[in-house]
Structure formats: structure tokens, C-alpha cells
Amino acid sequence: MKKSLNLRSLAAQTIEQVVEKGQSLSNVLPPMQQKVSDKDKALLQELCFGVLRTLPQLEWLVSKLMSRPMTGKQRTIHYLIMVGFYQLLYTRIPAHAALAETVEGAVAIKRQSLKGLINGVLRQFQRQQDELMAEAAKHESRFLHPAWLMQRIRKAYPGQWQEIIAANNQRPPMWLRVNRQHHSRDEWLKLLSEAGLEGQPHPHYRDAVRLDTPAPVHVLPGFEQGWVTVQDASAQGCVDLLDPQDGETILDLCAAPGGKTTHILEAAPAAEVMAVDVDPARLKRVYENLQRLGMNAEVKQGDGRFPAQWCGKQQFDRILLDAPCSATGVIRRHPDIKWLRRDRDIAELAELQKEILEAIWPHLKSGGTLLYATCSILPEENSLQVAAFLNRHPEAKLVETGTPELPGIQNLPAEHEGDGFFYAKLIKN
């Protein structure tokens, strides 16, 4: 590989974009992966995800081993050193190779004069690793979360916060959705077993299967033919609760990337589905998902706060509102969320959710069903949001999901479970 495309330097630059510039990892990483060979794409992803998952601990190690932080144009070196620490601590890459490649990364970003510094810091870490990690195990950085988020999780879940934090820091399980138009889940599990892979059915969600070991999609029976889709179990819970029926008009609002749109059509292939999202770039994914599965839906770009602009006065039998949220339930899939979100975002997001709920409610037919969902675990966006809505709307009745005093079902992330997700099912009387 050309020196200019040193994989460690690409990882350091990617992480810097996320942490310093507030860029989403899912936007920054793919173009970086295009610069390396196919066999190196997975390692680049592992280094970026891994460093972002363990960032506070790595920051603490840098502060212990360097007398002053790297600033300005040298800042990339700060992240390159972290990439070095991560390899030594969490990968099976031989130490000598991790060191050599990380030091070489300085050349790729035209900081050749700092090779000695990087080498010195990484070797010092190797010498002191045991005592440093023993000290790190007592430091608050061991939780690997920003302080504001820790505080909110502890307040909301005084008895469970440690399990939630631990789940957020794990690698996510791989969940699949079996397309019931092609096979029952049990039939597909047999095909999976015949392909030499094993999976477990979810106890509550009828189409969900967890792979015992994550696998590339091309080895999954019938993936290309649309027999199965990668989708977290908790996300699948939305359509189970929505319970769409053939012949109904159904709105999937905030639909991108389209996993729930296609799930609605698998459950009710003769439903008329409109999928709406505000983000034109992410709407492309909705088209791609519909195309792969050979399905049709009306796809529109539109803002949930102003439905008249994209559906006039139309009313729907069912509405799935997967509201924009803090995404605090999916941190294990997107560790950059911890560093992109700010404490002040939560109140702003809750206000946006309220505006969308209020705007879309008149577009639900009398007797119709609205499912409010988020991939958040914070009460301000979930139970408190729905309780306030029920207070303002006596014609809204909560069904199947909690009580008016404590509305909704809150899933929390867990090792063999789905992501953190919230659902509240409302009927308009």
C-alpha cells in the first residue's frame, strides 16, 4: 500500500473529523474506506469504531504519558497515538506491527519529525501498561461515556445504569428480519443452519433472528433475493405493534433508511404506504431498500412539522412516527453519538418531537393508530413526551403500551437483546 494511504493515519483523521468537527462517523468513514484495499476496510472500521468506543480511557492515557496536549496542526498526532494505544490494548495485531505502522502514520500526514515522539509514547505505554491500566480501572473514564450523559442515565435508571453503560460499550449483536412473504422464520432458520450458521429467534418479535456470530450478508440464505434484511430486533418491534393491514393507507414518517417501510410492506403487502423523510440524501437508501425487496411505496421528501406541504389534507389509517431523537439507545452501533450529542440537544429534540406529533395527529383518521417510537432511552423524549401529549389530547387513548401514568414500553440495550427503543401506541377516539 502506498505510504500516503497509511491505514492508521486514515483512522486518526477520521476520528479527528468526528470528535473535533462534529462529523458523523457514517458520513466520514465510507470515503476513507474507498482509499484502502477491500481486505483493509474492516480493520479501518474496527480502529475507528474502537477508538470512539473507548475514547475517554484513551484520552486519559494520553494525558498520563504526555506533558502537554498536541494542538493545532499537530492534533491528528493526538488521535494517531490513540489509534496506537487501541491496537495494543484491544486488537490481536502483534505489538511490533502496531507500533511500526502507527509511527509510519506520521509520514503519511507529513509530520515525519514527530515519529520519535509517537514511538516514545507508545513504548512508554508498553512498559507501564499494567500499572496504568490498574489506575485507569478506578478512574471515571472507565465508563467510556461523557459526564452529562452518565448523569442523565443514572438519574433515569438508578438501579440499572451500570448495565446500560456496559451494554453501550459492547459490540452490537447482529439481528436479521426474515421476510414473511418468502418464508416463515422457522423455515429460514433451517436454511441458515444448512448454510453452516446458527441463529436464535426473538421471544417477542415474530420476524427477528439473532445470529450467534455476525456474518457478511452475502453468506445469508436468500439475502440477494430479499428473503432477509439486516435490522435490529427493537426496530422490528415498531411494525409488530403498528400491526398494519392490507388495504390500509399507512404513513411511515421519518422513514429513512427504509427498514420499517419495507417491514410494513412485508406484513401488509396490499397496504398503500407513503414514506416521508426530511433528508434527501438518506431518502436514497429508502429507494434502494424498496428496490432490493421488489416493493412499491410512495416516497416523498418532507418535514414532519409541515405535513400539509407533502400530503395536503390526506388522512391515514396508521402512522408510524419514528421521531428524530438523541439515539442514546443505539450507542453500541454508533459510538460517535457519545461525542456528537450535547446535553442541550435533549430539550431541543423533545421540542421538535412535540411539534411533529402535534402536526401529524390531525392526519390520523378517527379510530386510527399512531405508533410513536424513538431509539432513545431518555424519559424527556419518551414517557414524559407521551404523557404530556395525552394530557393535551383527551381524544388520544394509549393501548398495549403502558399506562397513562407511565406511558410506553422502554427497551434497554442488552447483550442478547435489541437496542434501546421506546414505543407508545395511540388510538384516536
Tab-separated table of C-alpha atoms in Angstrom:
chain	number	residue	atom	x	y	z
A	1	MET	CA	0.000	0.000	0.000
A	2	LYS	CA	1.219	3.498	-0.758
A	3	LYS	CA	2.705	5.318	2.223
A	4	SER	CA	0.261	8.193	1.674
A	5	LEU	CA	-2.573	5.764	2.425
A	6	ASN	CA	-1.261	4.507	5.757
A	7	LEU	CA	-4.307	2.922	7.384
A	8	ARG	CA	-3.534	4.225	10.902
A	9	SER	CA	-3.254	7.792	9.654
A	10	LEU	CA	-6.614	7.433	7.868
A	11	ALA	CA	-8.153	6.186	11.131
A	12	ALA	CA	-6.662	9.123	13.058
A	13	GLN	CA	-8.006	11.631	10.506
A	14	THR	CA	-11.455	10.014	10.565
A	15	ILE	CA	-11.649	10.149	14.370
A	16	GLU	CA	-10.462	13.767	14.372
A	17	GLN	CA	-13.276	14.674	11.939
A	18	VAL	CA	-15.827	13.157	14.318
A	19	VAL	CA	-14.512	14.461	17.643
A	20	GLU	CA	-13.219	17.889	16.598
A	21	LYS	CA	-15.511	18.764	13.677
A	22	GLY	CA	-18.732	17.069	14.810
A	23	GLN	CA	-19.000	14.909	11.669
A	24	SER	CA	-20.993	11.676	11.782
A	25	LEU	CA	-18.859	8.537	11.513
A	26	SER	CA	-21.280	7.065	8.970
A	27	ASN	CA	-20.563	10.083	6.715
A	28	VAL	CA	-16.774	10.274	7.190
A	29	LEU	CA	-15.778	6.600	7.222
A	30	PRO	CA	-17.063	5.321	3.819
A	31	PRO	CA	-14.971	7.778	1.717
A	32	MET	CA	-11.914	6.857	3.815
A	33	GLN	CA	-12.607	3.152	3.247
A	34	GLN	CA	-12.565	3.777	-0.508
A	35	LYS	CA	-8.865	4.645	-0.162
A	36	VAL	CA	-7.808	1.218	1.134
A	37	SER	CA	-7.937	-2.314	-0.258
A	38	ASP	CA	-11.025	-4.444	0.415
A	39	LYS	CA	-9.183	-6.579	2.968
A	40	ASP	CA	-8.239	-3.434	4.951
A	41	LYS	CA	-11.732	-1.874	5.036
A	42	ALA	CA	-12.751	-3.953	8.063
A	43	LEU	CA	-9.591	-3.041	10.010
A	44	LEU	CA	-10.088	0.670	9.318
A	45	GLN	CA	-13.671	0.352	10.589
A	46	GLU	CA	-12.535	-1.570	13.678
A	47	LEU	CA	-9.937	1.085	14.576
A	48	CYS	CA	-12.389	3.992	14.127
A	49	PHE	CA	-15.280	2.353	15.984
A	50	GLY	CA	-12.939	1.034	18.678
A	51	VAL	CA	-11.242	4.346	19.421
A	52	LEU	CA	-14.600	6.160	19.561
A	53	ARG	CA	-16.000	3.463	21.853
A	54	THR	CA	-13.071	3.757	24.308
A	55	LEU	CA	-12.227	7.445	23.800
A	56	PRO	CA	-12.252	8.657	27.451
A	57	GLN	CA	-9.878	5.903	28.530
A	58	LEU	CA	-7.504	6.636	25.628
A	59	GLU	CA	-7.677	10.391	26.344
A	60	TRP	CA	-6.764	9.679	29.955
A	61	LEU	CA	-3.765	7.563	28.865
A	62	VAL	CA	-2.542	10.360	26.572
A	63	SER	CA	-2.800	12.826	29.472
A	64	LYS	CA	-0.753	10.489	31.696
A	65	LEU	CA	2.023	9.940	29.149
A	66	MET	CA	2.358	13.361	27.519
A	67	SER	CA	3.286	16.522	29.390
A	68	ARG	CA	1.194	18.735	27.067
A	69	PRO	CA	-1.516	18.020	24.511
A	70	MET	CA	-0.939	18.231	20.752
A	71	THR	CA	-2.773	21.254	19.362
A	72	GLY	CA	-3.455	22.967	16.044
A	73	LYS	CA	-1.981	21.220	13.011
A	74	GLN	CA	-0.368	18.596	15.238
A	75	ARG	CA	-3.784	17.490	16.533
A	76	THR	CA	-4.001	14.498	14.189
A	77	ILE	CA	-0.948	13.075	16.012
A	78	HIS	CA	-3.024	13.054	19.237
A	79	TYR	CA	-5.516	10.711	17.553
A	80	LEU	CA	-2.776	8.676	15.892
A	81	ILE	CA	-1.316	7.929	19.330
A	82	MET	CA	-4.788	6.849	20.480
A	83	VAL	CA	-5.004	4.506	17.471
A	84	GLY	CA	-1.699	3.037	18.679
A	85	PHE	CA	-2.996	2.562	22.245
A	86	TYR	CA	-6.195	0.940	20.964
A	87	GLN	CA	-4.281	-1.631	18.892
A	88	LEU	CA	-2.026	-2.527	21.828
A	89	LEU	CA	-4.969	-2.863	24.226
A	90	TYR	CA	-7.839	-4.283	22.180
A	91	THR	CA	-6.633	-5.993	18.985
A	92	ARG	CA	-4.629	-9.085	18.159
A	93	ILE	CA	-2.277	-7.124	15.914
A	94	PRO	CA	1.274	-8.020	17.037
A	95	ALA	CA	2.689	-5.152	19.113
A	96	HIS	CA	5.721	-4.643	16.854
A	97	ALA	CA	3.476	-4.298	13.771
A	98	ALA	CA	1.037	-1.941	15.538
A	99	LEU	CA	3.954	0.237	16.659
A	100	ALA	CA	5.725	0.317	13.307
A	101	GLU	CA	2.574	1.099	11.298
A	102	THR	CA	1.385	3.768	13.747
A	103	VAL	CA	4.767	5.523	13.758
A	104	GLU	CA	4.757	5.375	9.926
A	105	GLY	CA	1.382	7.137	10.035
A	106	ALA	CA	3.228	10.365	10.890
A	107	VAL	CA	4.899	10.283	7.469
A	108	ALA	CA	1.552	9.941	5.675
A	109	ILE	CA	0.247	13.124	7.324
A	110	LYS	CA	3.559	14.951	6.695
A	111	ARG	CA	4.638	15.009	10.336
A	112	GLN	CA	7.802	12.963	9.865
A	113	SER	CA	9.609	14.916	12.585
A	114	LEU	CA	7.159	13.522	15.185
A	115	LYS	CA	7.885	9.828	14.517
A	116	GLY	CA	10.265	9.730	17.517
A	117	LEU	CA	7.632	11.254	19.815
A	118	ILE	CA	4.944	8.716	18.791
A	119	ASN	CA	7.390	5.840	19.151
A	120	GLY	CA	8.493	7.073	22.592
A	121	VAL	CA	4.937	7.464	23.929
A	122	LEU	CA	3.808	4.043	22.678
A	123	ARG	CA	6.892	2.289	24.052
A	124	GLN	CA	6.497	4.026	27.407
A	125	PHE	CA	2.889	2.805	27.475
A	126	GLN	CA	4.076	-0.754	26.821
A	127	ARG	CA	6.489	-0.547	29.755
A	128	GLN	CA	3.897	0.891	32.163
A	129	GLN	CA	0.791	-0.818	30.766
A	130	ASP	CA	-0.066	-2.928	33.825
A	131	GLU	CA	0.112	-0.130	36.397
A	132	LEU	CA	-1.559	2.402	34.070
A	133	MET	CA	-4.494	0.078	33.366
A	134	ALA	CA	-4.848	-0.724	37.079
A	135	GLU	CA	-5.121	3.009	37.762
A	136	ALA	CA	-7.480	3.500	34.798
A	137	ALA	CA	-9.817	0.845	36.233
A	138	LYS	CA	-10.520	3.201	39.181
A	139	HIS	CA	-10.836	6.378	37.145
A	140	GLU	CA	-14.249	7.684	35.977
A	141	SER	CA	-13.043	7.404	32.360
A	142	ARG	CA	-13.596	3.630	32.713
A	143	PHE	CA	-17.300	4.168	31.996
A	144	LEU	CA	-16.399	5.429	28.494
A	145	HIS	CA	-19.253	7.980	28.468
A	146	PRO	CA	-19.335	11.790	28.660
A	147	ALA	CA	-20.250	13.086	32.142
A	148	TRP	CA	-23.535	14.733	31.098
A	149	LEU	CA	-24.863	11.509	29.566
A	150	MET	CA	-23.758	9.414	32.553
A	151	GLN	CA	-25.665	11.817	34.792
A	152	ARG	CA	-28.863	11.534	32.742
A	153	ILE	CA	-28.713	7.727	32.573
A	154	ARG	CA	-28.058	7.445	36.338
A	155	LYS	CA	-30.968	9.761	37.100
A	156	ALA	CA	-33.394	7.915	34.792
A	157	TYR	CA	-32.288	4.382	35.797
A	158	PRO	CA	-30.828	4.478	39.326
A	159	GLY	CA	-30.930	0.677	39.610
A	160	GLN	CA	-29.865	-0.234	36.062
A	161	TRP	CA	-27.450	2.467	34.914
A	162	GLN	CA	-24.367	0.265	35.162
A	163	GLU	CA	-25.898	-2.467	32.966
A	164	ILE	CA	-26.957	0.170	30.399
A	165	ILE	CA	-23.456	1.685	30.310
A	166	ALA	CA	-21.905	-1.789	29.967
A	167	ALA	CA	-24.288	-2.682	27.098
A	168	ASN	CA	-23.469	0.609	25.325
A	169	ASN	CA	-19.775	-0.288	25.466
A	170	GLN	CA	-20.223	-3.741	23.904
A	171	ARG	CA	-20.178	-4.688	20.247
A	172	PRO	CA	-23.753	-4.971	18.987
A	173	PRO	CA	-25.365	-8.315	18.148
A	174	MET	CA	-26.381	-8.868	14.511
A	175	TRP	CA	-30.158	-9.065	14.131
A	176	LEU	CA	-31.990	-10.057	10.966
A	177	ARG	CA	-35.585	-9.754	9.818
A	178	VAL	CA	-36.993	-12.718	7.940
A	179	ASN	CA	-39.311	-11.678	5.094
A	180	ARG	CA	-42.547	-13.484	5.923
A	181	GLN	CA	-43.665	-13.158	2.283
A	182	HIS	CA	-40.970	-15.712	1.371
A	183	HIS	CA	-40.520	-17.964	4.434
A	184	SER	CA	-41.651	-18.381	7.985
A	185	ARG	CA	-38.907	-17.627	10.489
A	186	ASP	CA	-38.560	-21.338	11.379
A	187	GLU	CA	-38.185	-22.308	7.706
A	188	TRP	CA	-35.471	-19.702	7.196
A	189	LEU	CA	-33.649	-20.765	10.393
A	190	LYS	CA	-33.395	-24.276	8.882
A	191	LEU	CA	-31.858	-22.804	5.709
A	192	LEU	CA	-29.441	-20.823	7.877
A	193	SER	CA	-28.416	-23.971	9.724
A	194	GLU	CA	-27.899	-25.796	6.407
A	195	ALA	CA	-25.564	-22.938	5.375
A	196	GLY	CA	-23.450	-23.703	8.480
A	197	LEU	CA	-24.652	-20.713	10.526
A	198	GLU	CA	-26.785	-20.621	13.654
A	199	GLY	CA	-29.326	-18.071	14.826
A	200	GLN	CA	-31.809	-17.564	17.675
A	201	PRO	CA	-35.432	-16.406	17.299
A	202	HIS	CA	-36.500	-13.381	19.354
A	203	PRO	CA	-39.064	-14.346	22.013
A	204	HIS	CA	-41.412	-11.399	21.228
A	205	TYR	CA	-40.818	-10.107	17.697
A	206	ARG	CA	-42.109	-12.566	15.144
A	207	ASP	CA	-39.617	-11.977	12.300
A	208	ALA	CA	-36.431	-11.358	14.319
A	209	VAL	CA	-33.382	-13.667	14.350
A	210	ARG	CA	-30.073	-13.039	16.141
A	211	LEU	CA	-27.009	-14.575	14.552
A	212	ASP	CA	-24.799	-16.393	17.061
A	213	THR	CA	-21.821	-14.867	15.230
A	214	PRO	CA	-22.102	-11.816	12.956
A	215	ALA	CA	-21.570	-12.717	9.280
A	216	PRO	CA	-21.298	-10.868	5.947
A	217	VAL	CA	-24.678	-10.526	4.235
A	218	HIS	CA	-23.623	-12.425	1.092
A	219	VAL	CA	-23.459	-15.693	3.079
A	220	LEU	CA	-27.044	-15.352	4.370
A	221	PRO	CA	-29.516	-17.617	2.532
A	222	GLY	CA	-31.532	-15.566	0.049
A	223	PHE	CA	-30.204	-12.130	1.021
A	224	GLU	CA	-29.970	-11.036	-2.630
A	225	GLN	CA	-33.480	-12.360	-3.276
A	226	GLY	CA	-34.914	-10.336	-0.384
A	227	TRP	CA	-35.570	-13.258	1.954
A	228	VAL	CA	-33.869	-11.487	4.841
A	229	THR	CA	-32.837	-7.961	5.883
A	230	VAL	CA	-30.360	-6.706	8.489
A	231	GLN	CA	-32.415	-4.840	11.117
A	232	ASP	CA	-32.199	-4.602	14.880
A	233	ALA	CA	-34.855	-6.527	16.824
A	234	SER	CA	-36.150	-3.447	18.671
A	235	ALA	CA	-36.616	-1.589	15.385
A	236	GLN	CA	-38.695	-4.568	14.195
A	237	GLY	CA	-40.895	-4.172	17.277
A	238	CYS	CA	-42.328	-0.993	15.703
A	239	VAL	CA	-44.149	-2.868	12.939
A	240	ASP	CA	-45.287	-5.656	15.264
A	241	LEU	CA	-47.000	-3.005	17.418
A	242	LEU	CA	-48.246	-0.913	14.482
A	243	ASP	CA	-49.974	-4.076	13.135
A	244	PRO	CA	-50.509	-2.826	9.552
A	245	GLN	CA	-53.306	-4.421	7.494
A	246	ASP	CA	-53.830	-4.914	3.759
A	247	GLY	CA	-55.909	-2.195	2.121
A	248	GLU	CA	-54.985	0.499	4.653
A	249	THR	CA	-53.245	3.791	3.918
A	250	ILE	CA	-50.151	3.941	6.108
A	251	LEU	CA	-47.661	6.740	6.696
A	252	ASP	CA	-44.071	5.980	7.689
A	253	LEU	CA	-42.816	9.363	8.891
A	254	CYS	CA	-39.070	9.978	9.351
A	255	ALA	CA	-38.728	6.820	7.260
A	256	ALA	CA	-35.068	6.790	6.147
A	257	PRO	CA	-33.240	4.488	5.625
A	258	GLY	CA	-36.432	2.488	4.952
A	259	GLY	CA	-36.123	-0.605	7.144
A	260	LYS	CA	-39.535	-0.035	8.692
A	261	THR	CA	-41.138	0.932	5.360
A	262	THR	CA	-40.182	-2.424	3.873
A	263	HIS	CA	-41.195	-4.254	7.068
A	264	ILE	CA	-44.686	-2.678	6.825
A	265	LEU	CA	-44.952	-3.974	3.245
A	266	GLU	CA	-43.785	-7.447	4.254
A	267	ALA	CA	-46.514	-7.508	6.921
A	268	ALA	CA	-49.213	-5.950	4.691
A	269	PRO	CA	-48.195	-6.188	1.008
A	270	ALA	CA	-51.513	-4.734	-0.177
A	271	ALA	CA	-51.283	-1.631	2.017
A	272	GLU	CA	-50.759	1.810	0.448
A	273	VAL	CA	-47.611	3.123	2.086
A	274	MET	CA	-46.212	6.648	1.997
A	275	ALA	CA	-42.619	7.023	3.257
A	276	VAL	CA	-41.532	10.551	4.157
A	277	ASP	CA	-38.193	11.904	5.347
A	278	VAL	CA	-36.686	15.372	5.554
A	279	ASP	CA	-33.199	14.304	4.401
A	280	PRO	CA	-32.874	13.837	0.600
A	281	ALA	CA	-29.522	12.018	0.897
A	282	ARG	CA	-30.967	9.424	3.301
A	283	LEU	CA	-34.092	9.015	1.121
A	284	LYS	CA	-31.848	7.345	-1.487
A	285	ARG	CA	-31.490	4.467	0.967
A	286	VAL	CA	-35.294	4.115	1.126
A	287	TYR	CA	-35.395	3.698	-2.672
A	288	GLU	CA	-32.520	1.190	-2.546
A	289	ASN	CA	-34.220	-0.891	0.158
A	290	LEU	CA	-37.543	-0.929	-1.701
A	291	GLN	CA	-35.767	-1.889	-4.928
A	292	ARG	CA	-33.799	-4.749	-3.336
A	293	LEU	CA	-37.002	-6.234	-1.947
A	294	GLY	CA	-39.058	-5.537	-5.098
A	295	MET	CA	-41.586	-3.324	-3.300
A	296	ASN	CA	-43.501	-0.139	-4.034
A	297	ALA	CA	-44.215	2.805	-1.776
A	298	GLU	CA	-44.817	6.497	-2.399
A	299	VAL	CA	-41.567	8.142	-1.273
A	300	LYS	CA	-41.542	11.868	-0.510
A	301	GLN	CA	-39.158	14.414	0.907
A	302	GLY	CA	-40.883	16.467	3.570
A	303	ASP	CA	-40.670	17.999	7.020
A	304	GLY	CA	-42.805	16.253	9.661
A	305	ARG	CA	-43.724	19.621	11.174
A	306	PHE	CA	-45.474	20.742	7.973
A	307	PRO	CA	-47.459	17.742	6.648
A	308	ALA	CA	-49.844	19.891	4.558
A	309	GLN	CA	-46.873	20.629	2.252
A	310	TRP	CA	-46.481	16.976	1.245
A	311	CYS	CA	-49.849	15.285	1.865
A	312	GLY	CA	-52.379	18.128	1.731
A	313	LYS	CA	-55.354	17.164	3.900
A	314	GLN	CA	-54.884	13.405	3.463
A	315	GLN	CA	-55.563	11.214	6.500
A	316	PHE	CA	-54.084	7.796	7.229
A	317	ASP	CA	-55.348	4.609	8.890
A	318	ARG	CA	-51.994	4.133	10.621
A	319	ILE	CA	-48.994	6.353	11.208
A	320	LEU	CA	-45.563	5.198	12.311
A	321	LEU	CA	-43.632	8.163	13.707
A	322	ASP	CA	-40.048	7.087	14.397
A	323	ALA	CA	-39.218	10.521	15.743
A	324	PRO	CA	-35.834	12.269	15.458
A	325	CYS	CA	-34.109	11.683	18.800
A	326	SER	CA	-30.830	11.593	20.736
A	327	ALA	CA	-30.191	7.983	19.549
A	328	THR	CA	-28.998	7.151	23.080
A	329	GLY	CA	-30.430	3.634	22.665
A	330	VAL	CA	-28.134	2.750	19.740
A	331	ILE	CA	-24.742	3.895	21.084
A	332	ARG	CA	-23.242	0.413	20.746
A	333	ARG	CA	-23.936	0.600	16.974
A	334	HIS	CA	-22.889	4.259	16.666
A	335	PRO	CA	-20.291	5.078	19.347
A	336	ASP	CA	-19.786	8.526	17.794
A	337	ILE	CA	-23.194	9.517	19.253
A	338	LYS	CA	-21.477	9.922	22.638
A	339	TRP	CA	-19.226	12.632	21.186
A	340	LEU	CA	-21.652	14.263	18.732
A	341	ARG	CA	-24.522	14.853	21.166
A	342	ARG	CA	-24.587	17.668	23.748
A	343	ASP	CA	-26.663	17.943	26.905
A	344	ARG	CA	-28.576	20.916	25.488
A	345	ASP	CA	-29.665	18.816	22.461
A	346	ILE	CA	-32.150	16.831	24.562
A	347	ALA	CA	-34.538	19.739	25.225
A	348	GLU	CA	-34.311	20.843	21.575
A	349	LEU	CA	-35.080	17.314	20.346
A	350	ALA	CA	-38.021	16.984	22.760
A	351	GLU	CA	-39.446	20.246	21.380
A	352	LEU	CA	-39.038	19.006	17.781
A	353	GLN	CA	-40.756	15.694	18.653
A	354	LYS	CA	-43.647	17.599	20.219
A	355	GLU	CA	-44.029	19.782	17.100
A	356	ILE	CA	-44.093	16.766	14.770
A	357	LEU	CA	-46.562	14.845	16.974
A	358	GLU	CA	-48.920	17.834	17.119
A	359	ALA	CA	-48.646	18.462	13.380
A	360	ILE	CA	-49.257	14.875	12.269
A	361	TRP	CA	-52.058	13.941	14.719
A	362	PRO	CA	-54.807	15.676	12.617
A	363	HIS	CA	-53.721	13.468	9.667
A	364	LEU	CA	-54.739	10.308	11.554
A	365	LYS	CA	-58.251	9.072	10.785
A	366	SER	CA	-60.754	8.709	13.605
A	367	GLY	CA	-60.234	5.204	15.029
A	368	GLY	CA	-56.742	5.130	13.502
A	369	THR	CA	-53.490	4.083	15.173
A	370	LEU	CA	-50.352	6.177	15.677
A	371	LEU	CA	-47.198	4.491	16.930
A	372	TYR	CA	-44.709	6.932	18.436
A	373	ALA	CA	-41.212	5.436	18.588
A	374	THR	CA	-37.658	6.586	19.301
A	375	CYS	CA	-34.271	4.885	19.582
A	376	SER	CA	-33.678	6.864	22.793
A	377	ILE	CA	-33.613	5.757	26.423
A	378	LEU	CA	-34.211	9.244	27.910
A	379	PRO	CA	-37.615	9.923	29.549
A	380	GLU	CA	-37.765	13.514	28.222
A	381	GLU	CA	-38.078	12.132	24.685
A	382	ASN	CA	-40.227	9.142	25.613
A	383	SER	CA	-42.586	8.613	28.550
A	384	LEU	CA	-42.657	12.318	29.542
A	385	GLN	CA	-43.256	13.345	25.915
A	386	VAL	CA	-46.206	10.951	25.541
A	387	ALA	CA	-47.683	11.758	28.974
A	388	ALA	CA	-47.755	15.459	28.033
A	389	PHE	CA	-49.367	14.628	24.664
A	390	LEU	CA	-52.085	12.546	26.367
A	391	ASN	CA	-52.799	15.461	28.716
A	392	ARG	CA	-53.270	17.806	25.772
A	393	HIS	CA	-55.386	15.333	23.759
A	394	PRO	CA	-58.284	13.682	25.611
A	395	GLU	CA	-59.269	12.021	22.294
A	396	ALA	CA	-55.969	10.069	22.299
A	397	LYS	CA	-56.084	6.687	24.017
A	398	LEU	CA	-52.956	4.718	24.955
A	399	VAL	CA	-53.236	0.982	24.173
A	400	GLU	CA	-50.988	-2.072	24.697
A	401	THR	CA	-48.066	0.094	25.805
A	402	GLY	CA	-48.025	1.043	29.467
A	403	THR	CA	-50.425	3.203	31.452
A	404	PRO	CA	-51.357	6.914	31.163
A	405	GLU	CA	-49.302	7.494	34.351
A	406	LEU	CA	-46.242	5.708	32.901
A	407	PRO	CA	-46.872	5.541	29.159
A	408	GLY	CA	-44.929	3.448	26.688
A	409	ILE	CA	-42.683	0.396	26.556
A	410	GLN	CA	-38.982	1.127	27.090
A	411	ASN	CA	-36.495	-1.410	25.768
A	412	LEU	CA	-32.968	-1.088	27.116
A	413	PRO	CA	-29.909	-2.335	25.214
A	414	ALA	CA	-28.693	-5.741	26.407
A	415	GLU	CA	-26.170	-8.287	25.169
A	416	HIS	CA	-28.615	-10.738	23.547
A	417	GLU	CA	-31.426	-8.231	23.094
A	418	GLY	CA	-32.288	-5.444	20.695
A	419	ASP	CA	-31.180	-1.827	21.023
A	420	GLY	CA	-32.657	0.763	23.359
A	421	PHE	CA	-36.067	1.681	21.927
A	422	PHE	CA	-39.303	3.275	23.083
A	423	TYR	CA	-42.847	2.713	21.774
A	424	ALA	CA	-46.216	4.242	22.600
A	425	LYS	CA	-49.332	3.132	20.688
A	426	LEU	CA	-52.129	5.696	20.464
A	427	ILE	CA	-55.675	5.292	19.099
A	428	LYS	CA	-57.700	8.342	18.082
A	429	ASN	CA	-61.219	8.100	19.567
